[in-house]
């Protein structure tokens, strides 16, 4: 089933069709999401940190780092920018002054509904030509691929 609107597969990607499709999809999805986030004065990735704080405010920087799966420097830079924008605060934990606790401000909390709406709209756009069964199957496959990549990364790091 060929789609003439998709970019032509380079010969070097012939044995990596799935990986090339994932790359193209991720790039297109991220680009569209970034445009939507700009309308909220956010950079890509900042919404992921906010979403974690909406679920549980007052997390340590280390907890956020683990939950969003981004690297330390990206999270630190994002949190600093978000603090400067007045979306959150970072304060030393009472039990250990080296541990930073991240909390939402009123301005940060006010972004919850706009972010929910943004993700809902992005989902509607992304899945507009898919059936609910196709969405379920794609989501399942995406999780399996992600798990395989994570496990391989762990094995490579250990061995």
mmCIF file of C-alpha atoms in Angstrom:
data_model
loop_
_atom_site.group_PDB
_atom_site.id
_atom_site.type_symbol
_atom_site.label_atom_id
_atom_site.label_comp_id
_atom_site.label_asym_id
_atom_site.label_seq_id
_atom_site.Cartn_x
_atom_site.Cartn_y
_atom_site.Cartn_z
ATOM 1 C CA UNK A 1 0.000 0.000 0.000
ATOM 2 C CA UNK A 2 1.949 2.965 -1.333
ATOM 3 C CA UNK A 3 1.175 6.567 -0.521
ATOM 4 C CA UNK A 4 2.308 9.004 -3.197
ATOM 5 C CA UNK A 5 2.304 11.881 -0.691
ATOM 6 C CA UNK A 6 5.060 10.229 1.372
ATOM 7 C CA UNK A 7 8.648 11.164 0.567
ATOM 8 C CA UNK A 8 10.385 8.645 -1.639
ATOM 9 C CA UNK A 9 12.362 6.109 0.336
ATOM 10 C CA UNK A 10 16.095 6.590 -0.234
ATOM 11 C CA UNK A 11 17.903 3.447 -1.426
ATOM 12 C CA UNK A 12 20.085 3.488 1.692
ATOM 13 C CA UNK A 13 16.953 3.161 3.857
ATOM 14 C CA UNK A 14 15.597 0.189 1.881
ATOM 15 C CA UNK A 15 16.444 -2.233 4.698
ATOM 16 C CA UNK A 16 15.164 0.189 7.327
ATOM 17 C CA UNK A 17 11.725 1.124 6.020
ATOM 18 C CA UNK A 18 10.072 1.104 9.427
ATOM 19 C CA UNK A 19 12.829 3.173 11.040
ATOM 20 C CA UNK A 20 12.715 5.679 8.180
ATOM 21 C CA UNK A 21 8.915 5.942 8.495
ATOM 22 C CA UNK A 22 9.203 6.460 12.268
ATOM 23 C CA UNK A 23 11.801 9.189 11.705
ATOM 24 C CA UNK A 24 9.655 10.967 9.105
ATOM 25 C CA UNK A 25 6.556 10.676 11.295
ATOM 26 C CA UNK A 26 8.332 11.934 14.409
ATOM 27 C CA UNK A 27 9.752 14.900 12.504
ATOM 28 C CA UNK A 28 6.375 15.889 11.024
ATOM 29 C CA UNK A 29 4.564 15.387 14.346
ATOM 30 C CA UNK A 30 7.149 17.354 16.312
ATOM 31 C CA UNK A 31 7.057 20.189 13.785
ATOM 32 C CA UNK A 32 3.281 20.493 14.023
ATOM 33 C CA UNK A 33 3.344 20.224 17.816
ATOM 34 C CA UNK A 34 6.083 22.881 18.006
ATOM 35 C CA UNK A 35 3.927 25.333 16.059
ATOM 36 C CA UNK A 36 1.025 24.684 18.423
ATOM 37 C CA UNK A 37 3.288 25.075 21.459
ATOM 38 C CA UNK A 38 4.651 28.401 20.150
ATOM 39 C CA UNK A 39 1.085 29.711 20.331
ATOM 40 C CA UNK A 40 1.248 28.924 24.078
ATOM 41 C CA UNK A 41 4.719 30.520 24.380
ATOM 42 C CA UNK A 42 6.265 27.116 25.074
ATOM 43 C CA UNK A 43 9.170 25.230 23.538
ATOM 44 C CA UNK A 44 8.877 21.514 22.670
ATOM 45 C CA UNK A 45 9.483 19.405 25.753
ATOM 46 C CA UNK A 46 8.337 22.060 28.190
ATOM 47 C CA UNK A 47 4.772 20.790 27.935
ATOM 48 C CA UNK A 48 5.976 17.322 28.964
ATOM 49 C CA UNK A 49 7.473 18.757 32.165
ATOM 50 C CA UNK A 50 4.306 20.742 32.850
ATOM 51 C CA UNK A 51 2.149 17.663 32.260
ATOM 52 C CA UNK A 52 4.144 15.762 34.896
ATOM 53 C CA UNK A 53 3.707 18.656 37.327
ATOM 54 C CA UNK A 54 -0.041 18.840 36.591
ATOM 55 C CA UNK A 55 -0.255 15.208 37.691
ATOM 56 C CA UNK A 56 1.977 15.687 40.737
ATOM 57 C CA UNK A 57 3.171 19.143 41.707
ATOM 58 C CA UNK A 58 6.245 19.579 43.879
ATOM 59 C CA UNK A 59 8.462 16.919 42.297
ATOM 60 C CA UNK A 60 12.205 16.937 42.548
ATOM 61 C CA UNK A 61 14.201 17.771 39.471
ATOM 62 C CA UNK A 62 15.530 14.177 39.476
ATOM 63 C CA UNK A 63 11.981 12.752 39.530
ATOM 64 C CA UNK A 64 11.006 14.923 36.560
ATOM 65 C CA UNK A 65 14.132 13.891 34.718
ATOM 66 C CA UNK A 66 13.248 10.215 35.166
ATOM 67 C CA UNK A 67 9.599 10.651 34.182
ATOM 68 C CA UNK A 68 10.089 12.619 30.963
ATOM 69 C CA UNK A 69 13.045 10.607 29.706
ATOM 70 C CA UNK A 70 15.029 13.629 28.512
ATOM 71 C CA UNK A 71 18.681 14.219 29.267
ATOM 72 C CA UNK A 72 19.786 16.207 32.317
ATOM 73 C CA UNK A 73 21.016 19.297 30.452
ATOM 74 C CA UNK A 74 17.792 19.574 28.422
ATOM 75 C CA UNK A 75 15.626 19.340 31.539
ATOM 76 C CA UNK A 76 17.789 21.834 33.478
ATOM 77 C CA UNK A 77 17.725 24.318 30.603
ATOM 78 C CA UNK A 78 13.960 23.928 30.150
ATOM 79 C CA UNK A 79 13.250 24.320 33.856
ATOM 80 C CA UNK A 80 15.437 27.435 34.018
ATOM 81 C CA UNK A 81 13.597 28.994 31.058
ATOM 82 C CA UNK A 82 10.232 28.060 32.538
ATOM 83 C CA UNK A 83 11.215 29.563 35.885
ATOM 84 C CA UNK A 84 12.301 32.769 34.153
ATOM 85 C CA UNK A 85 8.925 32.810 32.341
ATOM 86 C CA UNK A 86 7.144 32.558 35.712
ATOM 87 C CA UNK A 87 5.645 29.103 35.102
ATOM 88 C CA UNK A 88 7.333 27.322 37.984
ATOM 89 C CA UNK A 89 9.625 27.711 40.955
ATOM 90 C CA UNK A 90 12.673 25.668 41.959
ATOM 91 C CA UNK A 91 13.594 25.662 45.611
ATOM 92 C CA UNK A 92 15.915 23.526 47.723
ATOM 93 C CA UNK A 93 14.159 20.674 49.519
ATOM 94 C CA UNK A 94 13.869 21.106 53.285
ATOM 95 C CA UNK A 95 15.424 17.663 53.893
ATOM 96 C CA UNK A 96 18.397 18.206 51.544
ATOM 97 C CA UNK A 97 19.420 21.633 50.242
ATOM 98 C CA UNK A 98 21.122 20.000 47.215
ATOM 99 C CA UNK A 99 17.798 18.584 45.974
ATOM 100 C CA UNK A 100 15.669 21.014 43.961
ATOM 101 C CA UNK A 101 11.872 20.803 44.269
ATOM 102 C CA UNK A 102 9.954 22.030 41.225
ATOM 103 C CA UNK A 103 6.494 23.529 41.748
ATOM 104 C CA UNK A 104 3.985 25.195 39.461
ATOM 105 C CA UNK A 105 3.061 28.837 39.807
ATOM 106 C CA UNK A 106 -0.464 30.065 39.092
ATOM 107 C CA UNK A 107 0.699 30.934 35.565
ATOM 108 C CA UNK A 108 1.984 27.409 35.083
ATOM 109 C CA UNK A 109 -1.219 25.857 36.409
ATOM 110 C CA UNK A 110 -3.221 28.069 34.032
ATOM 111 C CA UNK A 111 -1.627 26.238 31.090
ATOM 112 C CA UNK A 112 -3.202 22.887 31.976
ATOM 113 C CA UNK A 113 -6.391 23.294 29.929
ATOM 114 C CA UNK A 114 -4.644 24.901 26.934
ATOM 115 C CA UNK A 115 -2.161 22.000 26.897
ATOM 116 C CA UNK A 116 -4.977 19.432 27.188
ATOM 117 C CA UNK A 117 -6.719 21.181 24.273
ATOM 118 C CA UNK A 118 -3.488 21.274 22.253
ATOM 119 C CA UNK A 119 -2.878 17.532 22.693
ATOM 120 C CA UNK A 120 -6.527 16.766 21.871
ATOM 121 C CA UNK A 121 -6.304 18.824 18.676
ATOM 122 C CA UNK A 122 -2.976 17.268 17.712
ATOM 123 C CA UNK A 123 -4.505 13.826 18.238
ATOM 124 C CA UNK A 124 -7.517 14.704 16.076
ATOM 125 C CA UNK A 125 -5.269 15.987 13.291
ATOM 126 C CA UNK A 126 -2.893 13.020 13.538
ATOM 127 C CA UNK A 127 -5.612 10.366 13.557
ATOM 128 C CA UNK A 128 -8.121 12.041 11.249
ATOM 129 C CA UNK A 129 -7.735 9.365 8.543
ATOM 130 C CA UNK A 130 -7.431 6.401 10.930
ATOM 131 C CA UNK A 131 -10.066 4.159 12.431
ATOM 132 C CA UNK A 132 -10.134 3.635 16.209
ATOM 133 C CA UNK A 133 -8.758 0.106 15.623
ATOM 134 C CA UNK A 134 -5.866 1.519 13.578
ATOM 135 C CA UNK A 135 -5.102 4.030 16.341
ATOM 136 C CA UNK A 136 -5.077 1.199 18.888
ATOM 137 C CA UNK A 137 -2.871 -0.993 16.697
ATOM 138 C CA UNK A 138 -0.446 1.870 15.976
ATOM 139 C CA UNK A 139 -0.214 2.786 19.659
ATOM 140 C CA UNK A 140 0.468 -0.827 20.589
ATOM 141 C CA UNK A 141 3.164 -1.138 17.915
ATOM 142 C CA UNK A 142 4.749 2.165 18.950
ATOM 143 C CA UNK A 143 5.007 0.982 22.572
ATOM 144 C CA UNK A 144 6.559 -2.317 21.473
ATOM 145 C CA UNK A 145 9.132 -0.495 19.324
ATOM 146 C CA UNK A 146 9.905 1.943 22.153
ATOM 147 C CA UNK A 147 10.372 -0.952 24.609
ATOM 148 C CA UNK A 148 12.716 -2.741 22.183
ATOM 149 C CA UNK A 149 14.818 0.391 21.763
ATOM 150 C CA UNK A 150 14.974 1.022 25.528
ATOM 151 C CA UNK A 151 16.004 -2.575 26.226
ATOM 152 C CA UNK A 152 18.669 -2.449 23.531
ATOM 153 C CA UNK A 153 20.021 0.817 24.944
ATOM 154 C CA UNK A 154 20.211 -0.724 28.417
ATOM 155 C CA UNK A 155 21.995 -3.822 27.104
ATOM 156 C CA UNK A 156 24.430 -1.707 25.112
ATOM 157 C CA UNK A 157 25.144 0.489 28.155
ATOM 158 C CA UNK A 158 25.783 -2.575 30.358
ATOM 159 C CA UNK A 159 27.697 -4.718 27.893
#
